[in-house]
Short mmCIF file of C-alpha atoms and ligand atoms in Angstrom, two decimals:
data_model
loop_
_atom_site.label_atom_id
_atom_site.label_comp_id
_atom_site.label_asym_id
_atom_site.label_seq_id
_atom_site.Cartn_x
_atom_site.Cartn_y
_atom_site.Cartn_z
CA UNK A 122 112.45 104.56 116.38
CA UNK A 123 111.84 108.19 115.44
CA UNK A 124 114.57 110.53 116.65
CA UNK A 125 112.93 113.90 116.97
CA UNK A 126 114.90 115.50 119.75
CA UNK A 127 118.42 116.77 119.31
CA UNK A 128 120.80 116.23 122.19
CA UNK A 129 121.49 119.34 124.26
CA UNK A 130 124.56 121.30 123.18
CA UNK A 131 127.40 120.68 125.62
CA UNK A 132 130.53 122.78 125.78
CA UNK A 133 132.86 119.84 126.08
CA UNK A 134 134.85 118.32 123.24
CA UNK A 135 133.91 114.71 122.56
CA UNK A 136 137.54 113.73 122.02
CA UNK A 137 139.20 115.16 125.16
CA UNK A 138 136.06 115.54 127.31
CA UNK A 139 137.20 119.02 128.34
CA UNK A 140 135.95 122.49 127.56
CA UNK A 141 136.70 123.35 123.94
CA UNK A 142 139.93 125.16 123.22
CA UNK A 143 140.03 126.74 119.76
CA UNK A 144 137.00 124.75 118.60
CA UNK A 145 136.62 124.08 114.88
CA UNK A 146 133.35 123.07 113.29
CA UNK A 147 133.31 120.39 110.59
CA UNK A 148 130.79 120.45 107.71
CA UNK A 149 128.87 117.68 109.52
CA UNK A 150 128.31 120.33 112.27
CA UNK A 151 130.36 118.48 114.88
CA UNK A 152 132.93 120.62 116.72
CA UNK A 153 136.25 119.65 118.29
CA UNK A 154 139.29 121.35 119.79
CA UNK A 155 141.86 122.27 117.19
CA UNK A 156 144.51 120.26 119.05
CA UNK A 157 142.22 117.23 119.17
CA UNK A 158 141.62 117.39 115.41
CA UNK A 159 145.35 117.73 114.76
CA UNK A 160 145.95 114.60 116.85
CA UNK A 161 143.11 112.79 115.11
CA UNK A 162 144.57 113.72 111.73
CA UNK A 163 148.01 112.44 112.78
CA UNK A 164 146.45 109.18 113.87
CA UNK A 165 144.58 108.81 110.59
CA UNK A 166 147.76 109.44 108.61
CA UNK A 167 148.62 112.41 106.46
CA UNK A 168 148.44 110.59 103.13
CA UNK A 169 145.22 112.22 101.97
CA UNK A 170 143.76 115.63 102.60
CA UNK A 171 140.61 114.42 104.29
CA UNK A 172 139.70 113.86 107.90
CA UNK A 173 137.13 111.53 109.39
CA UNK A 174 134.83 113.16 111.94
CA UNK A 175 135.56 111.48 115.32
CA UNK A 176 131.83 111.51 116.10
CA UNK A 177 130.00 110.57 112.92
CA UNK A 178 132.81 109.21 110.73
CA UNK A 179 131.93 111.56 107.87
CA UNK A 180 134.92 112.22 105.66
CA UNK A 181 135.75 115.92 105.58
CA UNK A 182 137.93 117.52 102.94
CA UNK A 183 140.47 119.75 104.64
CA UNK A 184 140.98 123.12 102.92
CA UNK A 185 144.58 123.06 101.63
CA UNK A 186 144.91 119.75 103.46
CA UNK A 187 145.23 121.59 106.75
CA UNK A 188 143.24 121.51 109.97
CA UNK A 189 143.84 125.26 110.19
CA UNK A 190 141.57 125.81 107.20
CA UNK A 191 138.50 124.48 109.01
CA UNK A 192 135.82 126.86 110.27
CA UNK A 193 136.57 128.48 113.60
CA UNK A 194 133.61 128.08 115.95
CA UNK A 195 133.75 131.33 117.92
CA UNK A 196 130.36 130.62 119.41
CA UNK A 197 131.57 127.46 121.14
CA UNK A 198 134.93 129.08 121.91
CA UNK A 199 133.27 131.89 123.82
CA UNK A 200 130.73 129.71 125.56
CA UNK A 201 133.43 127.21 126.56
CA UNK A 202 135.63 129.94 127.89
CA UNK A 203 132.77 131.45 129.86
CA UNK A 204 131.85 128.07 131.23
CA UNK A 205 135.42 127.25 132.22
CA UNK A 206 135.94 130.65 133.90
CA UNK A 207 132.67 130.27 135.74
CA UNK A 208 133.71 126.83 136.90
CA UNK A 209 137.06 128.20 138.07
CA UNK A 210 135.41 131.06 139.98
CA UNK A 211 133.02 128.68 141.69
CA UNK A 212 135.64 126.04 142.46
CA UNK A 213 137.07 125.88 145.97
CA UNK A 214 140.63 125.47 144.74
CA UNK A 215 143.18 128.29 144.86
CA UNK A 216 143.73 130.02 141.53
CA UNK A 217 147.09 131.57 140.70
CA UNK A 218 147.35 135.19 139.57
CA UNK A 219 147.58 135.66 135.82
CA UNK A 220 149.63 138.90 136.16
CA UNK A 221 152.38 137.85 138.55
CA UNK A 222 155.24 135.88 137.06
CA UNK A 223 155.98 133.80 140.14
CA UNK A 224 152.28 133.13 140.78
CA UNK A 225 152.98 132.79 144.49
CA UNK A 226 149.85 134.58 145.60
CA UNK A 227 146.41 133.17 144.99
CA UNK A 228 144.03 135.25 142.93
CA UNK A 229 141.28 137.11 144.78
CA UNK A 230 139.33 138.62 141.88
CA UNK A 231 138.55 137.96 138.27
CA UNK A 232 138.62 140.90 135.85
CA UNK A 233 135.90 140.42 133.28
CA UNK A 234 137.41 143.03 130.95
CA UNK A 235 140.93 141.64 130.96
CA UNK A 236 139.81 138.02 131.31
CA UNK A 237 142.39 137.56 134.07
CA UNK A 238 142.54 136.26 137.61
CA UNK A 239 144.36 138.77 139.86
CA UNK A 240 146.03 138.56 143.25
CA UNK A 241 145.38 141.18 145.91
CA UNK A 242 148.44 143.22 144.90
CA UNK A 243 147.64 143.17 141.18
CA UNK A 244 144.05 144.06 142.00
CA UNK A 245 145.29 147.23 143.73
CA UNK A 246 147.56 148.05 140.80
CA UNK A 247 144.59 147.46 138.49
CA UNK A 248 142.45 149.91 140.42
CA UNK A 249 145.12 152.60 140.38
CA UNK A 250 145.54 152.28 136.63
CA UNK A 251 143.42 155.01 134.99
CA UNK A 252 142.47 152.87 132.03
CA UNK A 253 141.53 149.82 134.07
CA UNK A 254 139.88 151.47 137.07
CA UNK A 255 136.42 150.88 135.62
CA UNK A 256 136.97 147.19 134.89
CA UNK A 257 134.38 144.85 136.27
CA UNK A 258 135.94 142.69 139.00
CA UNK A 259 134.36 139.62 140.55
CA UNK A 260 135.46 138.67 144.05
CA UNK A 261 136.45 135.03 144.35
CA UNK A 262 135.39 134.73 147.99
CA UNK A 263 131.73 134.91 146.96
CA UNK A 264 131.35 131.35 145.89
CA UNK A 265 127.66 131.59 145.09
CA UNK A 266 126.55 131.33 141.53
CA UNK A 267 127.71 134.35 139.58
CA UNK A 268 126.28 135.84 136.50
CA UNK A 269 129.23 136.65 134.33
CA UNK A 270 129.08 139.93 132.46
CA UNK A 271 130.18 139.81 128.86
CA UNK A 272 133.76 138.67 128.70
CA UNK A 273 136.20 140.35 126.37
CA UNK A 274 137.27 137.73 123.87
CA UNK A 275 140.63 137.98 122.19
CA UNK A 276 139.29 136.68 118.91
CA UNK A 277 137.44 139.96 118.47
CA UNK A 278 140.73 141.76 117.86
CA UNK A 279 142.95 141.97 114.84
CA UNK A 280 146.01 139.69 114.71
CA UNK A 281 148.10 142.49 113.22
CA UNK A 282 146.62 145.48 115.05
CA UNK A 283 146.02 143.96 118.45
CA UNK A 284 144.21 146.99 119.87
CA UNK A 285 141.82 147.15 116.92
CA UNK A 286 138.47 145.42 117.05
CA UNK A 287 137.33 143.50 114.01
CA UNK A 288 134.26 145.57 113.22
CA UNK A 289 133.98 145.17 109.44
CA UNK A 290 133.15 142.21 107.32
CA UNK A 291 134.80 141.74 103.93
CA UNK A 292 132.44 139.85 101.61
CA UNK A 293 135.25 139.16 99.12
CA UNK A 294 137.55 137.59 101.71
CA UNK A 295 134.63 136.26 103.78
CA UNK A 296 136.18 137.40 107.04
CA UNK A 297 136.12 140.08 109.72
CA UNK A 298 138.64 142.87 109.37
CA UNK A 299 139.81 145.78 111.52
CA UNK A 300 139.63 149.46 110.46
CA UNK A 301 143.42 149.59 110.04
CA UNK A 302 143.47 146.61 107.68
CA UNK A 303 140.69 148.05 105.52
CA UNK A 304 142.68 150.46 103.31
CA UNK A 305 145.66 148.11 103.05
CA UNK A 306 144.42 144.58 102.40
CA UNK A 307 140.78 145.14 101.42
CA UNK A 308 140.91 148.10 99.10
CA UNK A 309 137.99 148.03 96.62
CA UNK A 310 136.54 145.01 98.46
CA UNK A 311 132.89 144.76 99.36
CA UNK A 312 132.97 145.86 103.01
CA UNK A 313 130.08 146.03 105.45
CA UNK A 314 129.66 146.85 109.12
CA UNK A 315 129.87 143.53 110.99
CA UNK A 316 126.79 144.37 113.06
CA UNK A 317 124.70 144.62 109.88
CA UNK A 318 126.20 141.43 108.43
CA UNK A 319 125.61 139.71 111.75
CA UNK A 320 122.00 140.86 111.74
CA UNK A 321 121.53 139.56 108.19
CA UNK A 322 123.13 136.26 109.16
CA UNK A 323 120.88 136.03 112.22
CA UNK A 324 117.81 136.62 110.03
CA UNK A 325 119.00 134.04 107.51
CA UNK A 326 119.45 131.48 110.30
CA UNK A 327 115.97 132.23 111.63
CA UNK A 328 114.61 131.68 108.13
CA UNK A 329 116.50 128.40 107.99
CA UNK A 330 114.87 127.41 111.27
CA UNK A 331 111.48 128.33 109.85
CA UNK A 332 112.12 126.34 106.69
CA UNK A 333 113.10 123.33 108.84
CA UNK A 334 109.74 123.64 110.53
CA UNK A 335 108.19 122.96 107.13
CA UNK A 336 110.21 119.77 106.80
CA UNK A 337 109.99 118.16 110.22
CA UNK A 338 106.19 117.81 110.66
CA UNK A 339 105.47 116.12 107.31
CA UNK A 340 108.49 113.83 107.63
CA UNK A 341 107.56 113.06 111.24
CA UNK A 342 104.08 112.27 110.04
CA UNK A 343 105.52 110.06 107.33
CA UNK A 344 107.57 108.25 109.97
CA UNK A 345 104.47 107.78 112.09
CA UNK A 346 102.63 106.46 109.04
CA UNK A 347 105.50 104.16 108.26
CA UNK A 348 105.52 102.84 111.80
CA UNK A 349 101.78 102.32 111.63
CA UNK A 350 102.38 100.50 108.37
CA UNK A 351 104.95 98.27 110.07
CA UNK A 352 102.39 97.42 112.72
CA UNK A 353 99.82 96.74 110.05
CA UNK A 354 102.24 94.53 108.15
CA UNK A 355 102.78 92.50 111.32
CA UNK A 356 99.05 92.33 112.04
CA UNK A 357 98.13 91.38 108.47
CA UNK A 358 100.85 88.77 108.42
CA UNK A 359 99.46 87.24 111.61
CA UNK A 360 95.95 87.29 110.17
CA UNK A 361 97.03 85.65 106.94
CA UNK A 362 99.09 83.07 108.84
CA UNK A 363 96.06 82.31 110.99
CA UNK A 364 93.89 81.97 107.91
CA UNK A 365 96.37 79.62 106.26
CA UNK A 366 96.68 77.51 109.41
CA UNK A 367 92.92 77.29 109.89
CA UNK A 368 92.36 76.38 106.26
CA UNK A 369 94.95 73.64 106.41
CA UNK A 370 93.58 72.37 109.72
CA UNK A 371 90.25 72.01 107.94
CA UNK A 372 91.92 70.30 105.00
CA UNK A 373 93.74 67.96 107.37
CA UNK A 374 90.45 67.19 109.14
CA UNK A 375 88.82 66.50 105.78
CA UNK A 376 91.75 64.30 104.84
CA UNK A 377 91.53 62.44 108.16
CA UNK A 378 87.83 61.91 107.67
CA UNK A 379 88.32 60.61 104.16
CA UNK A 380 91.06 58.32 105.43
CA UNK A 381 88.73 56.93 108.12
CA UNK A 382 85.90 56.49 105.63
CA UNK A 383 88.13 54.52 103.29
CA UNK A 384 89.47 52.40 106.16
CA UNK A 385 85.93 51.63 107.25
CA UNK A 386 84.88 50.79 103.73
CA UNK A 387 87.84 48.45 103.45
CA UNK A 388 86.86 46.89 106.74
CA UNK A 389 83.31 46.33 105.53
CA UNK A 390 84.29 44.85 102.20
CA UNK A 391 86.75 42.52 103.91
CA UNK A 392 84.16 41.50 106.47
CA UNK A 393 81.63 40.69 103.74
CA UNK A 394 84.21 38.67 101.84
CA UNK A 395 85.25 36.84 104.98
CA UNK A 396 81.62 36.07 105.77
CA UNK A 397 80.97 34.61 102.36
CA UNK A 398 84.11 32.48 102.40
CA UNK A 399 83.42 31.36 105.96
CA UNK A 400 79.89 30.40 104.96
CA UNK A 401 81.30 28.25 102.16
CA UNK A 402 83.84 26.69 104.49
CA UNK A 403 81.09 25.93 107.00
CA UNK A 404 79.34 23.94 104.26
CA UNK A 405 82.53 22.04 103.50
CA UNK A 406 83.12 21.27 107.16
CA UNK A 407 79.57 20.08 107.64
CA UNK A 408 79.88 17.79 104.61
CA UNK A 409 83.20 16.38 105.75
CA UNK A 410 81.74 15.69 109.19
CA UNK A 411 78.64 14.00 107.78
CA UNK A 412 80.62 11.93 105.29
CA UNK A 413 83.20 10.91 107.89
CA UNK A 414 80.51 9.97 110.35
CA UNK A 415 78.46 8.00 107.76
CA UNK A 416 81.58 6.39 106.43
CA UNK A 417 82.63 5.31 109.90
CA UNK A 418 79.19 3.89 110.68
CA UNK A 419 79.04 2.08 107.33
CA UNK A 420 82.48 0.64 107.75
CA UNK A 421 81.79 -0.39 111.36
CA UNK A 422 78.39 -1.99 110.76
CA UNK A 423 79.68 -3.83 107.69
CA UNK A 424 81.99 -5.76 110.02
CA UNK A 425 79.03 -7.08 112.04
CA UNK A 426 78.12 -10.76 111.58
CA UNK A 427 74.48 -10.45 112.57
CA UNK A 428 72.53 -9.71 109.36
CA UNK A 429 69.68 -8.29 111.43
CA UNK A 430 71.96 -5.59 112.82
CA UNK A 431 73.29 -4.71 109.41
CA UNK A 432 69.88 -4.54 107.83
CA UNK A 433 68.42 -2.44 110.61
CA UNK A 434 70.62 0.63 109.84
CA UNK A 435 71.80 0.01 106.32
CA UNK A 436 69.04 2.03 104.66
CA UNK A 437 69.55 5.17 106.69
CA UNK A 438 73.31 5.07 106.37
CA UNK A 439 73.29 4.54 102.62
CA UNK A 440 70.64 7.23 102.18
CA UNK A 441 72.68 9.68 104.15
CA UNK A 442 75.88 8.84 102.33
CA UNK A 443 74.22 9.01 98.94
CA UNK A 444 72.79 12.37 99.84
CA UNK A 445 76.21 13.57 100.90
CA UNK A 446 77.84 12.32 97.74
CA UNK A 447 75.06 13.97 95.75
CA UNK A 448 75.71 17.19 97.55
CA UNK A 449 79.44 16.85 97.07
CA UNK A 450 78.91 16.47 93.35
CA UNK A 451 76.85 19.64 93.26
CA UNK A 452 79.20 21.50 95.53
CA UNK A 453 81.92 23.56 93.79
CA UNK A 454 85.01 23.09 95.84
CA UNK A 455 86.52 26.19 94.46
CA UNK A 456 86.29 29.15 96.86
CA UNK A 457 83.69 31.43 95.43
CA UNK A 458 85.11 34.86 96.25
CA UNK A 459 88.25 35.21 94.27
CA UNK A 460 88.15 38.96 93.87
CA UNK A 461 90.93 40.94 95.51
CA UNK A 462 90.43 44.19 97.35
CA UNK A 463 92.28 47.14 95.90
CA UNK A 464 92.45 50.76 96.88
CA UNK A 465 92.41 53.41 94.24
CA UNK A 466 94.47 56.24 95.67
CA UNK A 467 95.46 58.33 92.76
CA UNK A 468 97.71 60.73 94.59
CA UNK A 469 99.32 62.10 91.46
CA UNK A 470 96.37 64.31 90.57
CA UNK A 471 95.61 65.50 94.07
CA UNK A 472 99.28 66.03 94.90
CA UNK A 473 99.50 68.26 91.92
CA UNK A 474 96.46 70.17 93.13
CA UNK A 475 97.90 70.42 96.62
CA UNK A 476 101.18 71.70 95.28
CA UNK A 477 99.33 74.48 93.51
CA UNK A 478 96.72 74.98 96.20
CA UNK A 479 96.43 78.47 97.61
CA UNK A 480 98.42 81.56 96.79
CA UNK A 481 99.62 84.61 98.63
CA UNK A 482 99.37 87.89 96.82
CA UNK A 483 99.19 91.59 97.41
CA UNK A 484 96.10 93.55 96.57
CA UNK A 485 95.93 97.30 96.43
CA UNK A 486 92.80 98.43 98.30
CA UNK A 487 92.75 101.37 95.88
CA UNK A 488 92.10 98.97 93.00
CA UNK A 489 88.70 98.34 94.57
CA UNK A 490 86.40 101.32 94.37
CA UNK A 491 82.85 102.23 95.16
CA UNK A 492 81.75 103.21 91.70
CA UNK A 493 78.20 104.29 91.92
CA UNK A 494 75.73 105.42 94.49
CA UNK A 495 77.99 108.04 96.04
CA UNK A 496 76.46 111.10 94.38
CA UNK A 497 73.78 111.76 96.95
CA UNK A 498 74.72 111.19 100.58
CA UNK A 499 71.15 110.59 101.65
CA UNK A 500 69.20 107.51 102.62
CA UNK A 501 65.82 106.67 104.05
CA UNK A 502 65.14 104.66 107.17
CA UNK A 503 64.60 100.95 106.47
CA UNK A 504 65.11 101.52 102.75
CA UNK A 505 67.88 99.65 101.05
CA UNK A 506 70.62 101.62 99.34
CA UNK A 507 72.99 99.93 96.98
CA UNK A 508 76.54 100.75 96.02
CA UNK A 509 78.45 99.15 93.22
CA UNK A 510 82.04 98.25 93.91
CA UNK A 511 84.26 97.61 90.94
CA UNK A 512 86.71 94.82 91.55
CA UNK A 513 90.28 94.51 90.35
CA UNK A 514 90.88 92.06 87.54
CA UNK A 515 92.92 88.94 88.06
CA UNK A 516 91.95 88.26 91.66
CA UNK A 517 89.91 85.13 92.10
CA UNK A 518 86.77 85.80 94.15
CA UNK A 519 87.92 89.38 94.62
CA UNK A 520 84.72 90.34 96.43
CA UNK A 521 85.22 87.71 99.10
CA UNK A 522 87.96 89.86 100.63
CA UNK A 523 85.62 92.78 101.18
CA UNK A 524 84.23 93.54 104.59
CA UNK A 525 81.44 96.03 105.08
CA UNK A 526 80.28 97.93 108.09
CA UNK A 527 77.44 100.39 108.26
CA UNK A 528 77.34 102.13 111.60
CA UNK A 529 75.92 105.26 113.14
CA UNK A 530 78.40 108.14 113.02
CA UNK A 531 77.47 109.33 116.51
CA UNK A 532 79.46 106.51 118.06
CA UNK A 533 76.45 104.51 119.15
CA UNK A 534 76.83 100.85 118.43
CA UNK A 535 73.75 100.80 116.26
CA UNK A 536 74.36 99.08 112.99
CA UNK A 537 72.56 99.09 109.71
CA UNK A 538 72.32 95.96 107.63
CA UNK A 539 75.07 95.54 105.11
CA UNK A 540 75.37 92.74 102.62
CA UNK A 541 78.01 92.27 99.96
CA UNK A 542 77.10 90.24 96.92
CA UNK A 543 79.64 89.15 94.38
CA UNK A 544 78.63 89.76 90.81
CA UNK A 545 81.44 88.89 88.40
CA UNK A 546 83.40 92.11 87.97
CA UNK A 547 81.43 94.08 90.50
CA UNK A 548 80.20 93.60 94.00
CA UNK A 549 77.02 95.11 95.31
CA UNK A 550 77.09 96.58 98.78
CA UNK A 551 73.58 96.82 100.05
CA UNK A 552 72.88 98.91 103.13
CA UNK A 553 69.71 99.33 105.08
CA UNK A 554 69.80 101.97 107.81
CA UNK A 555 67.68 101.23 110.85
CA UNK A 556 67.16 104.74 112.20
CA UNK A 557 67.44 108.45 111.43
CA UNK A 558 70.83 110.15 111.68
CA UNK A 559 74.34 110.08 110.27
CA UNK A 560 75.73 106.76 109.10
CA UNK A 561 79.16 105.73 108.00
CA UNK A 562 79.63 103.04 105.43
CA UNK A 563 83.02 101.38 105.46
CA UNK A 564 84.12 98.89 102.87
CA UNK A 565 87.51 97.49 103.73
CA UNK A 566 90.02 94.84 102.84
CA UNK A 567 91.87 93.65 105.90
CA UNK A 568 91.22 96.93 107.64
CA UNK A 569 92.19 99.13 104.69
CA UNK A 570 89.50 101.31 103.20
CA UNK A 571 88.85 100.87 99.51
CA UNK A 572 88.40 103.88 97.21
CA UNK A 573 85.29 105.81 98.18
CA UNK A 574 85.24 104.41 101.71
CA UNK A 575 84.46 105.54 104.37
CA UNK A 576 81.31 107.17 103.07
CA UNK A 577 79.07 109.34 105.22
CA UNK A 578 75.40 109.56 104.57
CA UNK A 579 72.54 111.03 106.43
CA UNK A 580 69.40 109.04 106.96
CA UNK A 581 66.05 110.78 106.80
CA UNK A 582 62.62 109.69 107.82
CA UNK A 583 60.67 107.78 105.24
CA UNK A 584 59.29 110.04 102.50
CA UNK A 585 55.60 110.23 101.98
CA UNK A 586 55.41 108.83 98.48
CA UNK A 587 51.63 109.21 98.41
CA UNK A 588 52.20 112.89 97.78
CA UNK A 589 53.88 112.07 94.48
CA UNK A 590 50.86 113.51 92.76
CA UNK A 591 52.47 114.62 89.62
CA UNK A 592 53.55 111.23 88.38
CA UNK A 593 54.27 111.38 84.73
CA UNK A 594 56.69 109.48 82.62
CA UNK A 595 59.15 111.53 80.68
CA UNK A 596 62.62 111.00 79.44
CA UNK A 597 65.34 112.15 81.81
CA UNK A 598 68.28 109.99 80.93
CA UNK A 599 69.05 106.63 79.47
CA UNK A 600 68.23 103.77 81.76
CA UNK A 601 65.66 105.78 83.64
CA UNK A 602 62.48 103.86 84.05
CA UNK A 603 60.24 106.15 85.91
CA UNK A 604 60.24 109.75 87.00
CA UNK A 605 57.99 111.27 89.59
CA UNK A 606 57.73 114.80 90.92
CA UNK A 607 57.13 115.35 94.61
CA UNK A 608 54.94 118.20 95.77
CA UNK A 609 58.00 119.78 97.34
CA UNK A 610 59.59 120.00 93.93
CA UNK A 611 61.96 117.06 94.23
CA UNK A 612 62.19 114.81 91.22
CA UNK A 613 62.51 111.09 91.70
CA UNK A 614 64.07 109.01 88.97
CA UNK A 615 64.36 105.26 89.17
CA UNK A 616 66.40 103.12 86.86
CA UNK A 617 65.27 99.90 85.20
CA UNK A 618 67.80 97.40 86.20
CA UNK A 619 69.40 98.01 89.53
CA UNK A 620 66.74 99.48 91.75
CA UNK A 621 68.51 102.82 92.16
CA UNK A 622 66.36 105.81 92.91
CA UNK A 623 67.90 109.20 92.45
CA UNK A 624 66.44 112.30 93.99
CA UNK A 625 66.92 115.68 92.35
CA UNK A 626 65.93 118.75 94.30
CA UNK A 627 64.48 121.84 92.64
CA UNK A 628 67.79 123.43 91.82
ZN1 ZN B 866 139.25 118.44 122.61
ZN1 ZN B 867 130.56 114.69 112.42
ZN1 ZN B 868 149.43 139.22 140.87
ZN1 ZN B 869 141.10 144.50 133.87
ZN1 ZN B 870 144.17 144.93 111.41
ZN1 ZN B 871 138.88 141.59 101.69
#
């Protein structure tokens, strides 16, 4: 995500993909051939006086509405020219002579001073010319890599006085001028030797580089922090999602259990009701059977002609029937259990609760802070030390989000005991180191340290309190219950309410 490296500078124009010719630099620091920008401008239309950078699309205001007014990039111009000449020298293709009009003969040398390729004949002429005899010539047959000496660039010469080098800088006109132009066009102007101006410009650029160095590291660090933050956001989101899912799984399980309980209760009530009704029906059935049977016997025996037969069973039958009729009279024929089973499922209230159940909010770890106990970074082995953490207002069970760790600073896994107790607007972090050495107490919310955390403290061996010979009670500060002076000059003060002991050394 972070883009810290700039692409290497190439000497080819991004529009025509060739070495720059007459490169111009736009305010966005992208350079293009003059001809390419003119074409680009034509394509974009001449209605307004701005030009869109072909690379970054930044709109550039053209001075006087003309491409010509843009900044000439001599640096790229020279480097491109050098690169293209070098490429030509190293290429295996024949190069025509720049001096001869018919260009029939291939060039054999390159003159670094004239910036020209020369054929064998022109080379000889060159050498016989007094002025040019010292020119540096590079033979084209040596196709190995060549180190080009400084090439004479035309731009270094005056347009009007072509043999005059531009060796002055006019601060008023902001351009290089030749000695001949000085008295004519730049009279009374602020003129300086171009070498000095160049040196100043070089220094200024170096300072700019240095000032960039002050910008990049902190911004890079900020980017790194931001990226870390993005990771943390993703991690925290996952954690919170997990927590929500787990909580609702539990709620669903509780709901399922309640559902089953109610179903079972319904089953039981129904079974009991069925049993009682069935019991009643059993009674009815038994009675009907007995009555039917008795009635049948009575009716059958009453048809018999033999009085002996009739008399033999009459008593039992009548007894039985009378008993049955008696029972029938006592028996309520109405079914006893007339109650109906109902379920009370008042969803309105719980639905409302469910709708409002849970909330997602942001808490600033900095709104939690370890408030007391930080003054003296000392502790004693196996002795509890307490820290008060003030909690932000408006967060329900704010302390429940706190996580504490109390570990040895030396990287060993050894842990001290740490307990966090919620106490209305404060939480108490209680630590008990298990051995001598440096400890680090961390109190965090979802991995973020709260104010005052992490806290380093060094754990000493248990003090010999029996040497507290000089125990006297005197007033040291409000809330101080007891003060004792150790033989080594340390003063111990304990407070009434919270079990804090403060140690003051002699000074
Ligand atoms: Zn171009
Ligand atoms: Zn640009
Ligand atoms: Zn020639
Ligand atoms: Zn020459
Ligand atoms: Zn001039
Ligand atoms: Zn001037």
